[in-house]
Structures are given as C-alpha cells and as structure tokens.
Amino acid sequence: MDLGTPPGGVLAIEAQHPPEGNAFTFGGAVEAAKAYNHKDATASKTIAGYAVLNLFAEYQPPGVEGLVIRAEVNNLFDRTYADRATYGQDFNSITPLYEPGRSVQLVASMRF
Amino acid sequence: MTVSLSYVNTQASGMWDPRLVLGWSKVDIAVDQPDIPPRIVGPGVSRGLNKTFSARAENRFHLSDVNTITAGIDYYDKESTYSDLTYGPVTEKASNVGLYVQARLEPAEGRSTSFGLRWDDQRFTGISGWKGDFSGLSGNLSLDGEIFLTKIDDARDRVIMNDLESRGFNLGLGYGWEGGYLRASYSQSKIRVNGPGTDS
C-alpha cells in the first residue's frame, strides 16, 4: 500500500578482536532476517529469511603511524538477497533490488 | 474468597529489605448441566472446589539504586475437588517449595538485564491416590531493550486516508574488551494499515 514495508525480525551481530602481540585486527558481522510468513493486503507471497556473513582483517604496520590496510569480504557465501527493508519483495510481479553478491575490497587508508 | 497479607517496606535500601506475602483462596464453582432431550442426560451440577495456600518470603539486596539481587523461598499447597451426579467426588493435590535467586542489573542507562536461578520440589497426589515427587533447577535470562509504538492518523495515499501503526521492539547486547567488542541486536516490528497488516 506504499505506506510501509513489513520488516518482521531482523538480527545483526558484529565482533572484532585484535589478538595480542601483533598488528592485526580481525572481525566479522552477520546480517540476518527471519522469514516473514504473512501475506497481508495485496501481497502475493511471503518473504524468505536470509543470513549473510561479512569478514575483515586489518593490518596496522608498526613502522607507519596512521596507516591501516584493510581487506574485507562481504557476503562471503554469495547469497542472493534483498535487504529486508527493500520494497516489493512480497509481490511475484516485482524483482526487488538485490544487494551485492560476494564482494572483495582492499583498502589502504592514512590518517594524518 | 481470597485473603492475602503482604509486607514490604517501600523505603528500604541497602542489604535488608524483606518482603513477605501470604495468601489463602477458596473458589467454589457450580455449573448446571441440564438434560438435553431427547438423548442427553445431564450430570446434574458440575462442582469444582479449589483451595490454595501460598506463601513467599524474600530479601532484596540493593547493591545500588538500580542493581538488586533478590533471594527467597516460596511455597504453595493446592487442593482441587470435582464432583457431579455421576462422578466423584475426586480430589487431586499439589504442593511446591521453591528456592530462588534473581538479579536485576542496569549496566547502562536504559539497558537492563535480569537473570536468575530457581530450584523447585513439587509433590503431587492424583485422583487415583498416585503420588509423585519431582524436583529440578531452572534458570532464566532476560535483556530489556526498547519497545516502540508509532501511530500516524490520516496518512494520504493518493486520495485515500489511512491510519498507520508500527510496533515492535529492539534488543541490544554488547560486550567490549581491550581493542575488541561483540555486539548483537535484534529488532522485531509489525506494521498495520487501517487495522490489519500490510504489504510493501
């Protein structure tokens, strides 16, 4: 009805840890949504649940003040999914806007 | 008929805050079960008599204004009797002793957690005279978050006026340590338009 999306249950877990004695930080996140098993108003289908895993590793070279090199993999298992807040997932006639599949990034940043 | 007595000092603080509750109840219900001609002969009057005694004694330890630990003992003794013209009277009884500890902590403003442990011993006597004695431990953990409710009246969708309602809750849990952290959040929400749920 164009007045709101039904989000249902959405879960996020995020953690990071720098093991002692080296220059690395490791972390990851899970983004998940529960299956939405209602078909209200003019909806033509229910919405499947999803769970996506993102991982990263950061390296801070001890010799260079402020430099961080970060490698990350998002959507590690290459799930095809639309964020739960995306419009149109409950209609057969609409292909929702999917989030990116597995993506790999290497980022170097310098703070000064 | 129900009688209950309770004692609590609402001004209490520190390590001495005893609370006491005693309750007695007796409920007698009789329901007519008349004949329904031509085939069904009713059992006259169904009568159920329930007697309960319950007691609870506990102390609340105030670690601070918002952090408390409660420890106590509770007890109940129930007896139920049923009878009608064709059956009974039959009686069953149950009594239970419980010991419990419950912590309610507020580690950060607006975030509260509660967890506890209890041990129960229940003695049961069935209508046949069968007796059972069961005991066990149980635990609980709850994390309070936010509950939200938003109502919007007369939202216009083309020429139609609609009343919207969004309700749900957010739960958050976080733990941090030197350089690292773990955070989890869960959000459950439901949106309604003009009463029932809606599509996107």
Coordinates of C-alpha atoms in Angstrom, one line a residue:
Chain A
M1 CA 0.0 0.0 0.0
D2 CA 3.0 2.2 -0.4
L3 CA 2.9 3.3 3.3
G4 CA 5.4 1.0 4.8
T5 CA 7.4 -2.3 4.4
P6 CA 6.8 -5.2 6.7
P7 CA 10.3 -5.9 8.2
G8 CA 9.5 -8.7 10.6
G9 CA 12.5 -9.8 12.6
V10 CA 16.0 -8.5 11.8
L11 CA 19.2 -9.6 13.5
A12 CA 22.7 -8.1 13.5
I13 CA 25.8 -9.5 15.1
E14 CA 29.2 -7.8 14.9
A15 CA 32.5 -8.6 16.5
Q16 CA 36.1 -7.7 16.3
H17 CA 39.3 -8.6 18.1
P18 CA 43.0 -7.7 17.9
P19 CA 44.9 -10.7 19.0
E20 CA 47.7 -9.6 21.4
G21 CA 51.2 -9.2 20.2
N22 CA 50.7 -8.4 16.5
A23 CA 49.4 -5.7 14.3
F24 CA 46.2 -7.3 13.0
T25 CA 42.6 -6.9 13.9
F26 CA 40.1 -9.5 12.8
G27 CA 36.3 -9.1 12.7
G28 CA 33.1 -10.1 11.1
A29 CA 29.4 -9.4 11.0
V30 CA 26.2 -11.4 10.4
E31 CA 23.2 -9.7 9.0
A32 CA 20.0 -11.7 9.1
A33 CA 16.3 -11.5 8.7
K34 CA 13.7 -14.0 9.8
A35 CA 11.3 -15.4 7.2
Y36 CA 8.2 -13.2 7.0
N37 CA 5.3 -15.6 6.9
H38 CA 2.4 -13.2 6.5
K39 CA 0.7 -12.3 3.3
D40 CA -1.3 -9.2 4.1
A41 CA -3.3 -6.8 2.0
T42 CA -2.5 -7.4 -1.7
A43 CA 0.8 -9.2 -1.1
S44 CA 1.2 -12.2 -3.3
K45 CA 3.9 -14.1 -1.4
T46 CA 5.7 -14.5 1.9
I47 CA 9.4 -13.4 2.2
A48 CA 12.2 -15.9 2.8
G49 CA 14.7 -15.3 5.5
Y50 CA 18.4 -14.7 4.9
A51 CA 21.7 -14.6 6.7
V52 CA 24.8 -13.0 5.3
L53 CA 28.4 -13.2 6.6
N54 CA 31.0 -10.4 6.3
L55 CA 34.6 -10.8 7.4
F56 CA 37.5 -8.4 7.5
A57 CA 41.2 -8.2 8.6
E58 CA 43.1 -5.0 9.3
Y59 CA 46.8 -4.5 9.4
Q60 CA 48.5 -1.5 11.0
P61 CA 52.2 -1.6 10.0
P62 CA 54.1 -0.7 13.2
G63 CA 56.5 1.5 11.3
V64 CA 54.0 3.8 9.7
E65 CA 51.9 6.0 12.0
G66 CA 48.3 6.2 10.9
L67 CA 48.3 3.7 8.1
V68 CA 45.7 1.0 8.0
I69 CA 45.4 -1.7 5.4
R70 CA 42.0 -3.4 5.4
A71 CA 40.9 -6.5 3.4
E72 CA 37.2 -7.4 3.6
V73 CA 34.9 -9.9 2.1
N74 CA 31.2 -9.1 2.2
N75 CA 28.5 -11.6 1.5
L76 CA 31.1 -14.4 1.8
F77 CA 28.6 -17.1 0.7
D78 CA 27.4 -15.1 -2.3
R79 CA 23.7 -15.1 -1.2
T80 CA 21.2 -13.5 -3.5
Y81 CA 19.1 -11.4 -1.1
A82 CA 17.4 -8.1 -0.8
D83 CA 17.7 -6.1 2.4
R84 CA 14.5 -6.7 4.4
A85 CA 13.5 -3.0 4.1
T86 CA 13.6 -3.1 0.3
Y87 CA 10.3 -2.5 -1.5
G88 CA 8.4 -5.1 -3.4
Q89 CA 9.7 -8.5 -2.1
D90 CA 6.2 -9.6 -1.3
F91 CA 5.0 -9.4 -4.9
N92 CA 5.5 -12.0 -7.6
S93 CA 5.4 -9.3 -10.3
I94 CA 8.4 -7.4 -8.8
T95 CA 12.1 -8.2 -8.8
P96 CA 13.4 -6.4 -5.8
L97 CA 16.7 -4.6 -5.8
Y98 CA 19.2 -7.2 -4.6
E99 CA 22.2 -6.4 -2.5
P100 CA 25.7 -7.0 -4.0
G101 CA 26.9 -10.6 -4.2
R102 CA 30.3 -11.7 -2.8
S103 CA 32.5 -8.6 -2.9
V104 CA 36.1 -8.3 -2.0
Q105 CA 37.8 -5.0 -1.1
L106 CA 41.3 -4.0 -0.3
V107 CA 41.5 -0.5 1.2
A108 CA 44.5 1.4 2.4
S109 CA 43.9 4.5 4.5
M110 CA 46.2 7.0 6.0
R111 CA 45.3 9.3 8.9
F112 CA 47.4 12.3 9.4
Chain B
M1 CA -12.9 -16.0 48.7
T2 CA -9.4 -14.7 48.7
V3 CA -7.4 -13.4 51.6
S4 CA -3.9 -12.1 51.2
L5 CA -1.4 -10.4 53.5
S6 CA 1.8 -8.8 52.4
Y7 CA 4.6 -6.9 54.0
V8 CA 7.0 -4.6 52.2
N9 CA 9.0 -1.6 53.2
T10 CA 8.8 0.7 50.2
Q11 CA 11.6 3.0 51.7
A12 CA 14.0 0.1 52.1
S13 CA 17.5 0.3 50.8
G14 CA 20.8 -1.5 51.5
M15 CA 21.1 -5.1 52.4
W16 CA 17.9 -5.6 54.5
D17 CA 14.7 -5.4 52.5
P18 CA 12.5 -8.3 53.5
R19 CA 9.2 -9.0 51.7
L20 CA 6.5 -11.3 52.8
V21 CA 3.3 -12.5 51.1
L22 CA 0.7 -14.9 52.4
G23 CA -2.4 -15.9 50.5
W24 CA -5.4 -18.1 51.0
S25 CA -8.1 -18.7 48.5
K26 CA -11.1 -20.9 48.2
V27 CA -13.1 -20.9 45.0
D28 CA -16.3 -23.0 44.7
I29 CA -17.9 -23.1 41.3
A30 CA -21.0 -25.0 40.4
V31 CA -22.4 -25.2 36.9
D32 CA -25.8 -26.6 35.9
Q33 CA -25.6 -29.5 33.4
P34 CA -29.2 -30.0 32.5
D35 CA -30.6 -32.8 30.4
I36 CA -30.8 -32.1 26.7
P37 CA -33.8 -34.1 25.4
P38 CA -34.3 -36.5 23.9
R39 CA -30.9 -38.2 24.1
I40 CA -28.5 -36.5 26.6
V41 CA -29.0 -36.9 30.3
G42 CA -27.0 -34.2 32.1
P43 CA -24.9 -35.0 35.1
G44 CA -26.9 -32.5 37.2
V45 CA -24.4 -30.0 38.6
S46 CA -20.7 -29.9 38.0
R47 CA -19.0 -28.7 41.1
G48 CA -15.4 -27.7 41.4
L49 CA -13.8 -26.7 44.7
N50 CA -10.3 -25.3 44.7
K51 CA -8.4 -24.4 47.9
T52 CA -4.9 -22.8 47.7
F53 CA -2.5 -21.6 50.3
S54 CA 0.6 -19.8 49.2
A55 CA 3.5 -18.0 50.9
R56 CA 6.6 -16.2 49.8
A57 CA 9.5 -14.8 51.8
E58 CA 12.4 -13.0 50.2
N59 CA 15.0 -10.4 50.8
R60 CA 16.1 -7.9 48.2
F61 CA 19.8 -6.9 48.4
H62 CA 20.2 -3.4 47.0
L63 CA 23.7 -3.2 45.5
S64 CA 22.9 0.3 44.3
D65 CA 19.7 2.3 43.3
V66 CA 19.2 0.2 40.1
N67 CA 21.0 -3.1 40.8
T68 CA 19.4 -5.6 43.1
I69 CA 19.7 -9.3 43.9
T70 CA 16.6 -11.0 45.4
A71 CA 16.7 -14.3 47.2
G72 CA 13.8 -16.1 48.6
I73 CA 11.6 -19.1 49.2
D74 CA 8.1 -19.7 48.0
Y75 CA 5.5 -22.4 48.7
Y76 CA 2.0 -23.4 47.6
D77 CA -0.4 -26.0 48.5
K78 CA -3.4 -26.6 46.3
E79 CA -6.3 -29.0 46.5
S80 CA -9.0 -29.4 43.9
T81 CA -12.1 -31.5 44.1
Y82 CA -14.6 -32.3 41.4
S83 CA -18.0 -33.9 41.6
D84 CA -21.3 -34.3 39.7
L85 CA -24.2 -36.6 40.0
T86 CA -22.5 -39.4 38.1
Y87 CA -18.8 -38.9 39.0
G88 CA -16.7 -38.2 42.1
P89 CA -16.0 -36.5 44.3
V90 CA -12.4 -36.9 43.2
T91 CA -9.5 -34.9 44.6
E92 CA -6.0 -34.0 43.5
K93 CA -3.4 -32.1 45.4
A94 CA -0.1 -30.4 44.6
S95 CA 2.4 -28.7 46.8
N96 CA 5.6 -26.9 45.8
V97 CA 8.6 -25.5 47.5
G98 CA 10.9 -23.2 45.6
L99 CA 14.2 -21.5 46.3
Y100 CA 15.2 -18.7 44.0
V101 CA 17.8 -16.0 43.4
Q102 CA 17.2 -13.3 40.8
A103 CA 19.5 -10.5 39.8
R104 CA 18.3 -7.3 38.2
L105 CA 21.1 -5.2 36.9
E106 CA 21.2 -2.0 34.9
P107 CA 24.8 -1.9 33.4
A108 CA 24.0 1.2 31.4
E109 CA 21.3 3.8 31.4
G110 CA 18.1 2.4 30.0
R111 CA 19.6 -1.1 29.4
S112 CA 18.5 -3.6 32.0
T113 CA 19.2 -7.3 32.3
S114 CA 17.8 -9.9 34.6
F115 CA 18.9 -13.4 35.3
G116 CA 18.1 -15.9 37.9
L117 CA 18.0 -19.5 39.1
R118 CA 15.4 -21.4 41.0
W119 CA 15.0 -24.9 42.4
D120 CA 11.6 -26.4 42.8
D121 CA 10.3 -29.5 44.5
Q122 CA 6.7 -30.5 43.7
R123 CA 4.7 -33.2 45.4
F124 CA 1.6 -34.3 43.5
T125 CA -1.2 -36.6 44.5
G126 CA -3.6 -37.6 41.7
I127 CA -7.2 -38.6 41.8
S128 CA -6.3 -42.3 42.0
G129 CA -4.1 -41.8 45.0
W130 CA -0.9 -41.9 42.9
K131 CA 1.9 -39.8 44.4
G132 CA 4.8 -38.2 42.7
D133 CA 7.7 -36.1 43.8
F134 CA 9.6 -34.0 41.3
S135 CA 12.4 -31.5 41.7
G136 CA 14.6 -29.6 39.4
L137 CA 16.6 -26.5 38.6
S138 CA 15.6 -23.8 36.2
G139 CA 17.2 -20.6 35.0
N140 CA 16.2 -17.5 33.2
L141 CA 17.9 -14.6 31.4
S142 CA 16.3 -11.6 30.0
L143 CA 17.6 -8.4 28.5
D144 CA 15.4 -5.5 28.3
G145 CA 15.5 -3.2 25.3
E146 CA 13.1 -0.7 23.8
I147 CA 9.5 -1.2 22.9
F148 CA 8.2 1.1 20.3
L149 CA 4.8 2.1 19.0
T150 CA 4.2 4.8 16.4
K151 CA 0.8 5.8 15.2
I152 CA 0.0 8.0 12.3
D153 CA -3.5 9.0 11.5
D154 CA -4.9 10.2 8.2
A155 CA -1.8 9.5 6.0
R156 CA -2.8 10.2 2.4
D157 CA -2.1 7.6 -0.3
R158 CA -3.4 9.2 -3.5
V159 CA -7.0 10.1 -2.4
I160 CA -7.3 7.5 0.4
M161 CA -6.8 8.4 4.0
N162 CA -5.1 5.7 6.1
D163 CA -4.2 5.1 9.7
L164 CA -0.8 3.5 10.3
E165 CA 0.7 1.8 13.2
S166 CA 4.2 0.5 13.6
R167 CA 5.0 -1.5 16.7
G168 CA 7.9 -3.7 17.9
F169 CA 10.9 -3.9 20.0
N170 CA 14.7 -3.6 19.8
L171 CA 17.0 -5.7 21.9
G172 CA 20.7 -5.0 22.2
L173 CA 23.5 -6.8 23.8
G174 CA 27.1 -5.7 23.8
Y175 CA 30.4 -6.6 25.4
G176 CA 33.6 -4.8 25.0
W177 CA 37.2 -5.6 25.9
E178 CA 40.7 -4.2 25.2
G179 CA 40.5 -3.3 21.5
G180 CA 37.6 -5.6 20.7
Y181 CA 33.9 -6.0 21.1
L182 CA 30.9 -8.1 20.4
R183 CA 27.6 -6.5 19.6
A184 CA 24.3 -8.1 18.8
S185 CA 20.9 -6.5 18.1
Y186 CA 17.6 -7.9 17.2
S187 CA 14.6 -5.9 16.0
Q188 CA 11.1 -7.2 15.6
S189 CA 8.5 -5.0 14.1
K190 CA 5.0 -5.1 12.7
I191 CA 3.2 -2.5 10.6
R192 CA -0.5 -2.2 10.3
V193 CA -2.6 -0.1 7.9
N194 CA -6.2 0.6 8.8
G195 CA -6.2 -2.4 11.3
P196 CA -4.6 -5.5 9.6
G197 CA -1.1 -6.0 8.4
T198 CA 0.1 -4.6 5.1
D199 CA 2.2 -5.2 2.1
S200 CA 5.2 -3.2 1.0

